[in-house]
Each structure stands twice: as structure tokens, then as C-alpha cells.
PDB file of C-alpha atoms in Angstrom:
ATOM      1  CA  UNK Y   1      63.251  58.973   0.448  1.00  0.00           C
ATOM      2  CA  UNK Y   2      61.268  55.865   1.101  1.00  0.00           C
ATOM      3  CA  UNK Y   3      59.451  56.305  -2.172  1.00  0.00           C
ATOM      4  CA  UNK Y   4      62.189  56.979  -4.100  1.00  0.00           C
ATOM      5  CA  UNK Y   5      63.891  53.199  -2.761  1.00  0.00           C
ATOM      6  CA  UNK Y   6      61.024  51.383  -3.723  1.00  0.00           C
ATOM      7  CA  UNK Y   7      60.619  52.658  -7.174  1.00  0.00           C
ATOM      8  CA  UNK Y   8      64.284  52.171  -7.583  1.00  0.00           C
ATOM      9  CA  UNK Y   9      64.299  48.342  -5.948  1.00  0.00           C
ATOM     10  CA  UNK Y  10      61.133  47.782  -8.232  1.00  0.00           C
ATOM     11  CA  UNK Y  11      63.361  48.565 -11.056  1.00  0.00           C
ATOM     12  CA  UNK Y  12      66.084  46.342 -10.145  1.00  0.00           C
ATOM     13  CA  UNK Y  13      64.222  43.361 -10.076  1.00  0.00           C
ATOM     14  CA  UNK Y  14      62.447  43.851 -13.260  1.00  0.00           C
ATOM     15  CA  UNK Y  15      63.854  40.866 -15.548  1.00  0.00           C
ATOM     16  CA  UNK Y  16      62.136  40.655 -18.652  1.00  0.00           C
ATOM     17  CA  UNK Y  17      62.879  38.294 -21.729  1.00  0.00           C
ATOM     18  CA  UNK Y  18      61.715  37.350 -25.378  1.00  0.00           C
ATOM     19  CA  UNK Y  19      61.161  34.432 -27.104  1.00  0.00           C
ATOM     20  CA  UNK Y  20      62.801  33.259 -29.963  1.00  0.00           C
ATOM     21  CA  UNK Y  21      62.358  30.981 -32.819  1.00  0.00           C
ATOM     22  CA  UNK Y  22      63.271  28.061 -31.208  1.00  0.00           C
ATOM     23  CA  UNK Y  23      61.378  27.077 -28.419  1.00  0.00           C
ATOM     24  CA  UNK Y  24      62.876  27.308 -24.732  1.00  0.00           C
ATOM     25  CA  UNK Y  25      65.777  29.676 -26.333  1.00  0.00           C
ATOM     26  CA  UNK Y  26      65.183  32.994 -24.558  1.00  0.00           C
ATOM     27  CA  UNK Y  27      66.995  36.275 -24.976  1.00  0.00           C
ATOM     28  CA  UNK Y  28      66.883  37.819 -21.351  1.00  0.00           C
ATOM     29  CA  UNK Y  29      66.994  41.407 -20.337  1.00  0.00           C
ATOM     30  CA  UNK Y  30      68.466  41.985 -17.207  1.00  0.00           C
ATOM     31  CA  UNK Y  31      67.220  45.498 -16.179  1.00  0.00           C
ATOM     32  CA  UNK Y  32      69.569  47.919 -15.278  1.00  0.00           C
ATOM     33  CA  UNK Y  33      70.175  51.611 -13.243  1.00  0.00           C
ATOM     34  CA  UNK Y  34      71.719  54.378 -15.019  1.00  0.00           C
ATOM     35  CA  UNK Y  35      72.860  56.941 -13.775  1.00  0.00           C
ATOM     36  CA  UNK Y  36      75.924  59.697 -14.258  1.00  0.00           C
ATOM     37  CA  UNK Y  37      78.713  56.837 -12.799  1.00  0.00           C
ATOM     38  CA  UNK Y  38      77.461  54.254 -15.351  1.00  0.00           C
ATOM     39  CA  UNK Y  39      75.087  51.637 -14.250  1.00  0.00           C
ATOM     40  CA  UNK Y  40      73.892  48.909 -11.871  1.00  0.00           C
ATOM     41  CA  UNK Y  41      72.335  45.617 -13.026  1.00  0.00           C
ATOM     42  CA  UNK Y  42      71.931  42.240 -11.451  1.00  0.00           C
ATOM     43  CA  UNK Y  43      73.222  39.932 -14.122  1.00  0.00           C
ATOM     44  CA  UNK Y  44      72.101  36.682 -13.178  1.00  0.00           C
ATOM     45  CA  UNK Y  45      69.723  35.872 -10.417  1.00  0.00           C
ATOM     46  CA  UNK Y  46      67.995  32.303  -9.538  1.00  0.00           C
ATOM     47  CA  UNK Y  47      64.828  33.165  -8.309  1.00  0.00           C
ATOM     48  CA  UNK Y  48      64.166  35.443 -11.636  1.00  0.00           C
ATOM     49  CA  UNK Y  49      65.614  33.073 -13.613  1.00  0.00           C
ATOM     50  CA  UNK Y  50      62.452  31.087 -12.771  1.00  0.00           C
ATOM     51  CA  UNK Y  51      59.858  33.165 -12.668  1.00  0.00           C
ATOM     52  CA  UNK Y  52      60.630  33.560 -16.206  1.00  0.00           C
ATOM     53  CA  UNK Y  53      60.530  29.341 -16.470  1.00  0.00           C
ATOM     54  CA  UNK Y  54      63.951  28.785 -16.456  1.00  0.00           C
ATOM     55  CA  UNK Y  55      64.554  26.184 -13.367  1.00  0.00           C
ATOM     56  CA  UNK Y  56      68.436  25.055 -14.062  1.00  0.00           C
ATOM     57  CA  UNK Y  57      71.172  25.452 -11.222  1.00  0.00           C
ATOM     58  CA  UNK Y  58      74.314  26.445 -12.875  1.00  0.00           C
ATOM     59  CA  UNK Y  59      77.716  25.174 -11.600  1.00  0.00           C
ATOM     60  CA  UNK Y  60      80.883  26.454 -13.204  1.00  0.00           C
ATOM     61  CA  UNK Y  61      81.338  30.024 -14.751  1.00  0.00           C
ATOM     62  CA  UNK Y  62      83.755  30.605 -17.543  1.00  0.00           C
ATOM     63  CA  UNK Y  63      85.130  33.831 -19.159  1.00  0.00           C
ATOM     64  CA  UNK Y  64      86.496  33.832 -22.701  1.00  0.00           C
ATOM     65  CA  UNK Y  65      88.500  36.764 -23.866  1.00  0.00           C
ATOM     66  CA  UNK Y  66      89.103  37.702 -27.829  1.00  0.00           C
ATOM     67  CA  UNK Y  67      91.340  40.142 -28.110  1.00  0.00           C
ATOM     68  CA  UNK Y  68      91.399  41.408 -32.025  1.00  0.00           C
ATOM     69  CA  UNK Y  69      88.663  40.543 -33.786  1.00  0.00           C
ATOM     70  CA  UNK Y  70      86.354  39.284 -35.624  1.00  0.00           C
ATOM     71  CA  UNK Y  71      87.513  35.834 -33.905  1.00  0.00           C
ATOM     72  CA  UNK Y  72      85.004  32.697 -34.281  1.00  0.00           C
ATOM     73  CA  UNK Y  73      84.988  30.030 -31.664  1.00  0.00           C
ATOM     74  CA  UNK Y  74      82.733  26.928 -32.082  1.00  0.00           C
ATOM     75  CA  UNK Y  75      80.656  25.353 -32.825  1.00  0.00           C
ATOM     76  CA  UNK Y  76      80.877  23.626 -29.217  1.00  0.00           C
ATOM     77  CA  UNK Y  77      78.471  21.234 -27.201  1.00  0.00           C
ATOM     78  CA  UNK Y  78      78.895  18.530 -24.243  1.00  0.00           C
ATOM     79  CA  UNK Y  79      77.637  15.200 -24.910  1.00  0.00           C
ATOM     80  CA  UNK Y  80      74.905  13.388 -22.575  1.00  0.00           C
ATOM     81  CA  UNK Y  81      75.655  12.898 -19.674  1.00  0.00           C
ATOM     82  CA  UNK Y  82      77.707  15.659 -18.817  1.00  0.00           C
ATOM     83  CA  UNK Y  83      75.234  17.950 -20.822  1.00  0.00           C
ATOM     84  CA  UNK Y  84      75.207  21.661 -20.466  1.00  0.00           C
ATOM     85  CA  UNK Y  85      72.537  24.499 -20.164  1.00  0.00           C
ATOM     86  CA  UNK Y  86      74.353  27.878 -20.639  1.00  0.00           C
ATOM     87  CA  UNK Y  87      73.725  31.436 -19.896  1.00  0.00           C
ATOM     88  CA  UNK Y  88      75.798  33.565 -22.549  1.00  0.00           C
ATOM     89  CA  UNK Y  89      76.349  37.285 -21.550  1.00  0.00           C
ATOM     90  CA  UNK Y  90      78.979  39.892 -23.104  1.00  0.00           C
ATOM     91  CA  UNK Y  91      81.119  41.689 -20.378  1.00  0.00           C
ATOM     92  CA  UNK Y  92      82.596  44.093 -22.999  1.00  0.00           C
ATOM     93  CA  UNK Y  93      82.620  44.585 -26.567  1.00  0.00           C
ATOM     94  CA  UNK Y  94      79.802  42.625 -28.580  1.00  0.00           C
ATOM     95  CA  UNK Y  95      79.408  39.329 -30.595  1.00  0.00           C
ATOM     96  CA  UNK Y  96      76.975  37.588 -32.939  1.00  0.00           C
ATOM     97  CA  UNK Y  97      75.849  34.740 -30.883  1.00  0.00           C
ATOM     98  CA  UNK Y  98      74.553  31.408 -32.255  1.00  0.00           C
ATOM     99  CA  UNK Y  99      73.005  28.297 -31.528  1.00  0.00           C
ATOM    100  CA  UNK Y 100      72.128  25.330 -33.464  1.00  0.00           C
ATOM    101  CA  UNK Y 101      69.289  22.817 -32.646  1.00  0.00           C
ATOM    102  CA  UNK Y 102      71.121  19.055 -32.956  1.00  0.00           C
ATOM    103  CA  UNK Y 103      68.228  17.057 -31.079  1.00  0.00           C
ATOM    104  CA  UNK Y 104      67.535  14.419 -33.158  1.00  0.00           C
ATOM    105  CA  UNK Y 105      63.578  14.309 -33.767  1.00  0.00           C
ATOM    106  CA  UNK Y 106      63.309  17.711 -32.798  1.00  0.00           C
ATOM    107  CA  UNK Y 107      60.651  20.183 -35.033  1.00  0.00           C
ATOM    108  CA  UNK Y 108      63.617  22.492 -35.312  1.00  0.00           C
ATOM    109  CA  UNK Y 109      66.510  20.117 -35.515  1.00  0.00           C
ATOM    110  CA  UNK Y 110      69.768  21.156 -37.225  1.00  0.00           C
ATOM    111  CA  UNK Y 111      67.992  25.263 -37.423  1.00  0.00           C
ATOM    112  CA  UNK Y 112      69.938  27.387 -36.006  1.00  0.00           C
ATOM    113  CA  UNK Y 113      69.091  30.999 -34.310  1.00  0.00           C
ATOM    114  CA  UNK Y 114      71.297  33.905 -34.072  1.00  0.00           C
ATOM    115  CA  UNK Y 115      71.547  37.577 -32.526  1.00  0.00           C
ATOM    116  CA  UNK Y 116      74.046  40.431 -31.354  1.00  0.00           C
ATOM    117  CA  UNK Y 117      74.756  40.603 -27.041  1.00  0.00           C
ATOM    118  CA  UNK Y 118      76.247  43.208 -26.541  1.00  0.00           C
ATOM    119  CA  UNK Y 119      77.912  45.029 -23.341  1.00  0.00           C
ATOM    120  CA  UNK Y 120      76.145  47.976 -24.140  1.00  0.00           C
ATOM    121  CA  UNK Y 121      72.313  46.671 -24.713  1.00  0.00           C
ATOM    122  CA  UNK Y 122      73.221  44.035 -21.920  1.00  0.00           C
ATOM    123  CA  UNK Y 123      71.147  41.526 -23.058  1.00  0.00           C
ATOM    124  CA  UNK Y 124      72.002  37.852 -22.257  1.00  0.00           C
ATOM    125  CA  UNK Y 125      71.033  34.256 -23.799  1.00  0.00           C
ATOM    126  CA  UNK Y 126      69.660  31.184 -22.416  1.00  0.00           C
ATOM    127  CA  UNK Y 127      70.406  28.113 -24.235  1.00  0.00           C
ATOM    128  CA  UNK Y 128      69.154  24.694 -23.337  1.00  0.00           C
ATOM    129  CA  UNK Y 129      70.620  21.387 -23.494  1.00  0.00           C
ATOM    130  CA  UNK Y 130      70.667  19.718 -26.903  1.00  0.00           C
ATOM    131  CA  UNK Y 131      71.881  23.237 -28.687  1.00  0.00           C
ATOM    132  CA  UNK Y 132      75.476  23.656 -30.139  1.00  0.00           C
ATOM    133  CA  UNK Y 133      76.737  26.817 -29.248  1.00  0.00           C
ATOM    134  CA  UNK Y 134      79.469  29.511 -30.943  1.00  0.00           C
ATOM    135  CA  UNK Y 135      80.043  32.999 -31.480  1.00  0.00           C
ATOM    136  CA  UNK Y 136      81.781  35.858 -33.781  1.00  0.00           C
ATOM    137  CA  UNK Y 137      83.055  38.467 -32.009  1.00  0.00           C
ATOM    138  CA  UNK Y 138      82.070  42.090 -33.289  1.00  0.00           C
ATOM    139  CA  UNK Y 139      84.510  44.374 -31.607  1.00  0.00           C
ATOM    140  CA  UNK Y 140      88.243  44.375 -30.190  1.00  0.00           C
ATOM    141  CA  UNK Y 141      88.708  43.071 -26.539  1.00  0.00           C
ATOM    142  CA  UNK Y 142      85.331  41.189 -26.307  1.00  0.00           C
ATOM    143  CA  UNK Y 143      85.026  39.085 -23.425  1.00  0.00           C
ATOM    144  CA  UNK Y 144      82.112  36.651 -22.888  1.00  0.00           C
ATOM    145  CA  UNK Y 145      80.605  35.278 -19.978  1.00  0.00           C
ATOM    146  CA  UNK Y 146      78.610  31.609 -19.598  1.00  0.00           C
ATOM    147  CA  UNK Y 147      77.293  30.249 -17.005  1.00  0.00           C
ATOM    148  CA  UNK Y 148      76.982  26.387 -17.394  1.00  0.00           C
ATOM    149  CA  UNK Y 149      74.890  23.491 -15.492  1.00  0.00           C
ATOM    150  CA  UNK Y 150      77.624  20.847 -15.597  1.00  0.00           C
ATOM    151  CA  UNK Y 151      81.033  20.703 -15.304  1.00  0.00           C
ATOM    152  CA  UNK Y 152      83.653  20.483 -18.010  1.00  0.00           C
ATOM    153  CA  UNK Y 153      84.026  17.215 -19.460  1.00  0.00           C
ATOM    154  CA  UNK Y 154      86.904  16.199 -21.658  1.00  0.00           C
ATOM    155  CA  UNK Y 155      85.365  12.790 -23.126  1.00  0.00           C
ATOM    156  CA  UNK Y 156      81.911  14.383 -23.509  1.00  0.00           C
ATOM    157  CA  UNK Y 157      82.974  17.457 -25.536  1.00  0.00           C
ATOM    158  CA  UNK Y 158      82.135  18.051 -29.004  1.00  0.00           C
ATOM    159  CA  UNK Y 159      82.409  20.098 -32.151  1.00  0.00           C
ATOM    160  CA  UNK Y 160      80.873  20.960 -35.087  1.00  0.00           C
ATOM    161  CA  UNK Y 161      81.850  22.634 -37.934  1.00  0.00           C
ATOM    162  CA  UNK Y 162      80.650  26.466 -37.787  1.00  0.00           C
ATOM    163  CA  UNK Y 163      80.282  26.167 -41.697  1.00  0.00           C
ATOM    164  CA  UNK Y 164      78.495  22.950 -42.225  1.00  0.00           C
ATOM    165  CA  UNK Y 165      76.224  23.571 -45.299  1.00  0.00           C
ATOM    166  CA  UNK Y 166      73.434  21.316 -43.575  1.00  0.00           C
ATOM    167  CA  UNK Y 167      73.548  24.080 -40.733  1.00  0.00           C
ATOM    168  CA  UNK Y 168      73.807  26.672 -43.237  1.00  0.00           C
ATOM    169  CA  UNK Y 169      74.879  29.602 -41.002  1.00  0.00           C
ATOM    170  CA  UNK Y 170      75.115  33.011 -41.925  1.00  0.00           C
ATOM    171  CA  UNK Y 171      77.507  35.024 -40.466  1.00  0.00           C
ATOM    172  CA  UNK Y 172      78.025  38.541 -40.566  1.00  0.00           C
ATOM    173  CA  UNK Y 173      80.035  39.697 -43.123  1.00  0.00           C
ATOM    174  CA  UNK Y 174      83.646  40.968 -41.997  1.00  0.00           C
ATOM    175  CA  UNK Y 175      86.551  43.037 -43.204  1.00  0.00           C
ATOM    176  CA  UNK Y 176      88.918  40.042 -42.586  1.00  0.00           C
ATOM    177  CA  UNK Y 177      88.649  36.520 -42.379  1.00  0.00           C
ATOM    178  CA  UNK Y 178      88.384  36.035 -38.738  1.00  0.00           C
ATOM    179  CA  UNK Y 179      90.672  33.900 -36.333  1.00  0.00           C
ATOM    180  CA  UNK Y 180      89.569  30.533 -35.642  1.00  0.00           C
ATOM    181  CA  UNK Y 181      91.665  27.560 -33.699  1.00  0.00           C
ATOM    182  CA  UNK Y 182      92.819  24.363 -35.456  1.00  0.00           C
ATOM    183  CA  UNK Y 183      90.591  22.102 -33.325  1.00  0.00           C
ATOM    184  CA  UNK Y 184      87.530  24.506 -34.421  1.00  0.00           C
ATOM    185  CA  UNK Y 185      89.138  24.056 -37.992  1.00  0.00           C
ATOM    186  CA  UNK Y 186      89.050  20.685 -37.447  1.00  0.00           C
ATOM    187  CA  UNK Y 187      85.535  19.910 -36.147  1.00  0.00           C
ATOM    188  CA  UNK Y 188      83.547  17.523 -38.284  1.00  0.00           C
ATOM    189  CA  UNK Y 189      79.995  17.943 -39.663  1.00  0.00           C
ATOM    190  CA  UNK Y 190      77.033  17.439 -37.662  1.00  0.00           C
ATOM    191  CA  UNK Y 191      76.317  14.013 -39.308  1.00  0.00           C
ATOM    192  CA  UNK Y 192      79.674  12.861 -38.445  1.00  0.00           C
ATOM    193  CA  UNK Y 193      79.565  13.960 -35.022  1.00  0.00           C
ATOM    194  CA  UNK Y 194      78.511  11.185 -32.168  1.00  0.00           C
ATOM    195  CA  UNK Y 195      75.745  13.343 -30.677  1.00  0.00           C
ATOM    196  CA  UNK Y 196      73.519  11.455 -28.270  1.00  0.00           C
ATOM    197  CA  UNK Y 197      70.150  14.217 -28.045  1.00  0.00           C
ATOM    198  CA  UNK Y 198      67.609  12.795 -28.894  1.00  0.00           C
ATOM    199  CA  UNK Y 199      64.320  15.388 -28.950  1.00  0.00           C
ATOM    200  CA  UNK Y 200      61.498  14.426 -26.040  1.00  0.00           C
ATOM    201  CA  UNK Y 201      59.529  17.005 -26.253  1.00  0.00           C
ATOM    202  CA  UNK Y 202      60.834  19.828 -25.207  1.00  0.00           C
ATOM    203  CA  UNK Y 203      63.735  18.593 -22.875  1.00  0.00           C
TER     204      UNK Y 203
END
């Protein structure tokens, strides 16, 4: 019996992640046990967080629901110095995630980097400060998780078009044009926007 807890507690704690284009954006796999109720599976946890390099302390969770889809929220960022880290995970349903360099000076300034988190692969991604952020939602009743290392700040929010040609995004294609709010609708261009990041090497 003994055995049999160990292996299993060895698998919980396995967190594994992979790199992506942009340096310090990681897609994280938090690993998980199946069996025939469904499954178990530590979704965030600080001190594996870190072994894997990321050393933030998060401070306000916030849960976004979208109930018919495809809906498209952002692109959204907090201005310095209320700026925000984020931990993006998909409770149910799935979306295409995306985030957009906008640190001025940065080797990968204005690229941006996208992928599907879903509820069923469980995969999560960790975004750094200086990214925009925003998401398409893939499936009815999607609701999205982020964790965030600052609080919400009204005067330090900011958005940015989610179909600014500099950016050149390319979302998924969809069956209808999806649902977006007028402030979204509204958002300028990046090189109208009053963004303060400025790249210093790596941070």
C-alpha cells in the first residue's frame, strides 16, 4: 500500500512545462490522476511554480465566464506600476489564448504567440509582465481562470486592438463573427496606446 502512495504522490507533483517562442512565456502542464471518477490535479502550486523558474507571488484570482461562443475579449494589459504577471488556465470548455510582446526594445516586440488551453488537455499559461493578453473562446460555457500579481487598477488599464495589422493576429477561423464588447471595439492600436514597458533584458 505504501508503494502504491508514493508512486501516486510522485505523480502528483510532477509539473512539467514547454517553452515557447517568446522567451519567459511558458505553457505549463500541471500533471494530473485519472481515474474512473474523473481526475485529480493540483492546478497551481508556488513551490513548483519555481522550480520551473517562475518566482512571482500572485494576489487576486479572477474567473471569466463566456457563455455562447466564439466570444473575443482583449486585447488587455495593466500599465507600470500596477503591472501584472498572469497564470491563464481553462476551467471548462477551451479557448485560443494569445499574447502579444509590447516591450519596447524587446527582440520580440509587438510578436505575438498563440495556443489552445483547454479543460480537457489541462494545460495552463504563464505570461509575464510587458505581454498584452486576450482570448477566443472555442466552445459554449467556457470559463477561464487567471491568476494575477497585482491588483486591479482602473487608471493603469489598457487595451489594444485584437486586430491591429502591426500585431497581425491570426485567429481561428469561426462559423460566426464572434461577440466582442464596445470598450474591446473601441481599443486603440498599439502605437496609440500609452504603454510604459520598456524591454531590460528579460524583465
Amino acid at each position: 500500500m505504501q508503494n502504491i502512495c508514493e508512486a501516486w504522490c510522485k505523480r502528483l507533483i510532477m509539473t512539467t512545462n514547454k517553452e515557447t517562442a517568446i522567451s519567459g512565456v511558458l505553457e505549463i502542464y500541471p500533471d494530473r490522476f485519472d481515474d474512473d471518477r474523473g481526475f485529480f490535479s493540483e492546478i497551481y502550486n508556488l513551490r513548483r511554480l519555481a522550480a520551473l523558474g517562475i518566482n512571482e507571488t500572485f494576489v487576486q484570482d479572477n474567473l471569466s465566464l463566456s457563455t455562447y461562443p466564439p466570444v473575443l475579449r482583449g486585447l488587455h494589459f495593466q500599465r507600470r506600476p500596477h503591472a501584472q504577471a498572469k497564470l491563464i488556465g481553462v476551467m471548462t470548455g477551451s479557448i485560443f489564448d494569445v499574447i502579444v510582446d509590447i516591450r519596447e526594445g524587446s527582440p520580440t516586440y509587438k510578436q505575438w504567440f498563440g495556443l489552445k488551453i483547454s479543460a480537457k488537455k489541462g494545460n495552463q499559461l504563464f505570461v509575464p509582465k510587458g505581454f498584452a493578453h486576450g482570448f477566443l473562446t472555442l466552445e459554449a460555457n467556457t470559463s477561464v481562470f487567471y491568476k494575477v500579481t497585482d491588483y486591479y487598477s482602473k487608471e493603469d488599464e489598457r487595451s489594444i486592438r485584437y486586430d491591429d495589422p502591426d500585431i497581425g493576429i491570426t485567429w481561428p477561423a469561426t462559423s460566426d463573427d464572434p461577440i466582442i464588447s464596445d470598450k474591446d471595439k473601441a481599443a486603440p492600436m498599439l502605437v496609440d496606446v500609452d504603454n510604459n514597458y520598456k524591454y531590460l533584458g528579460g524583465t
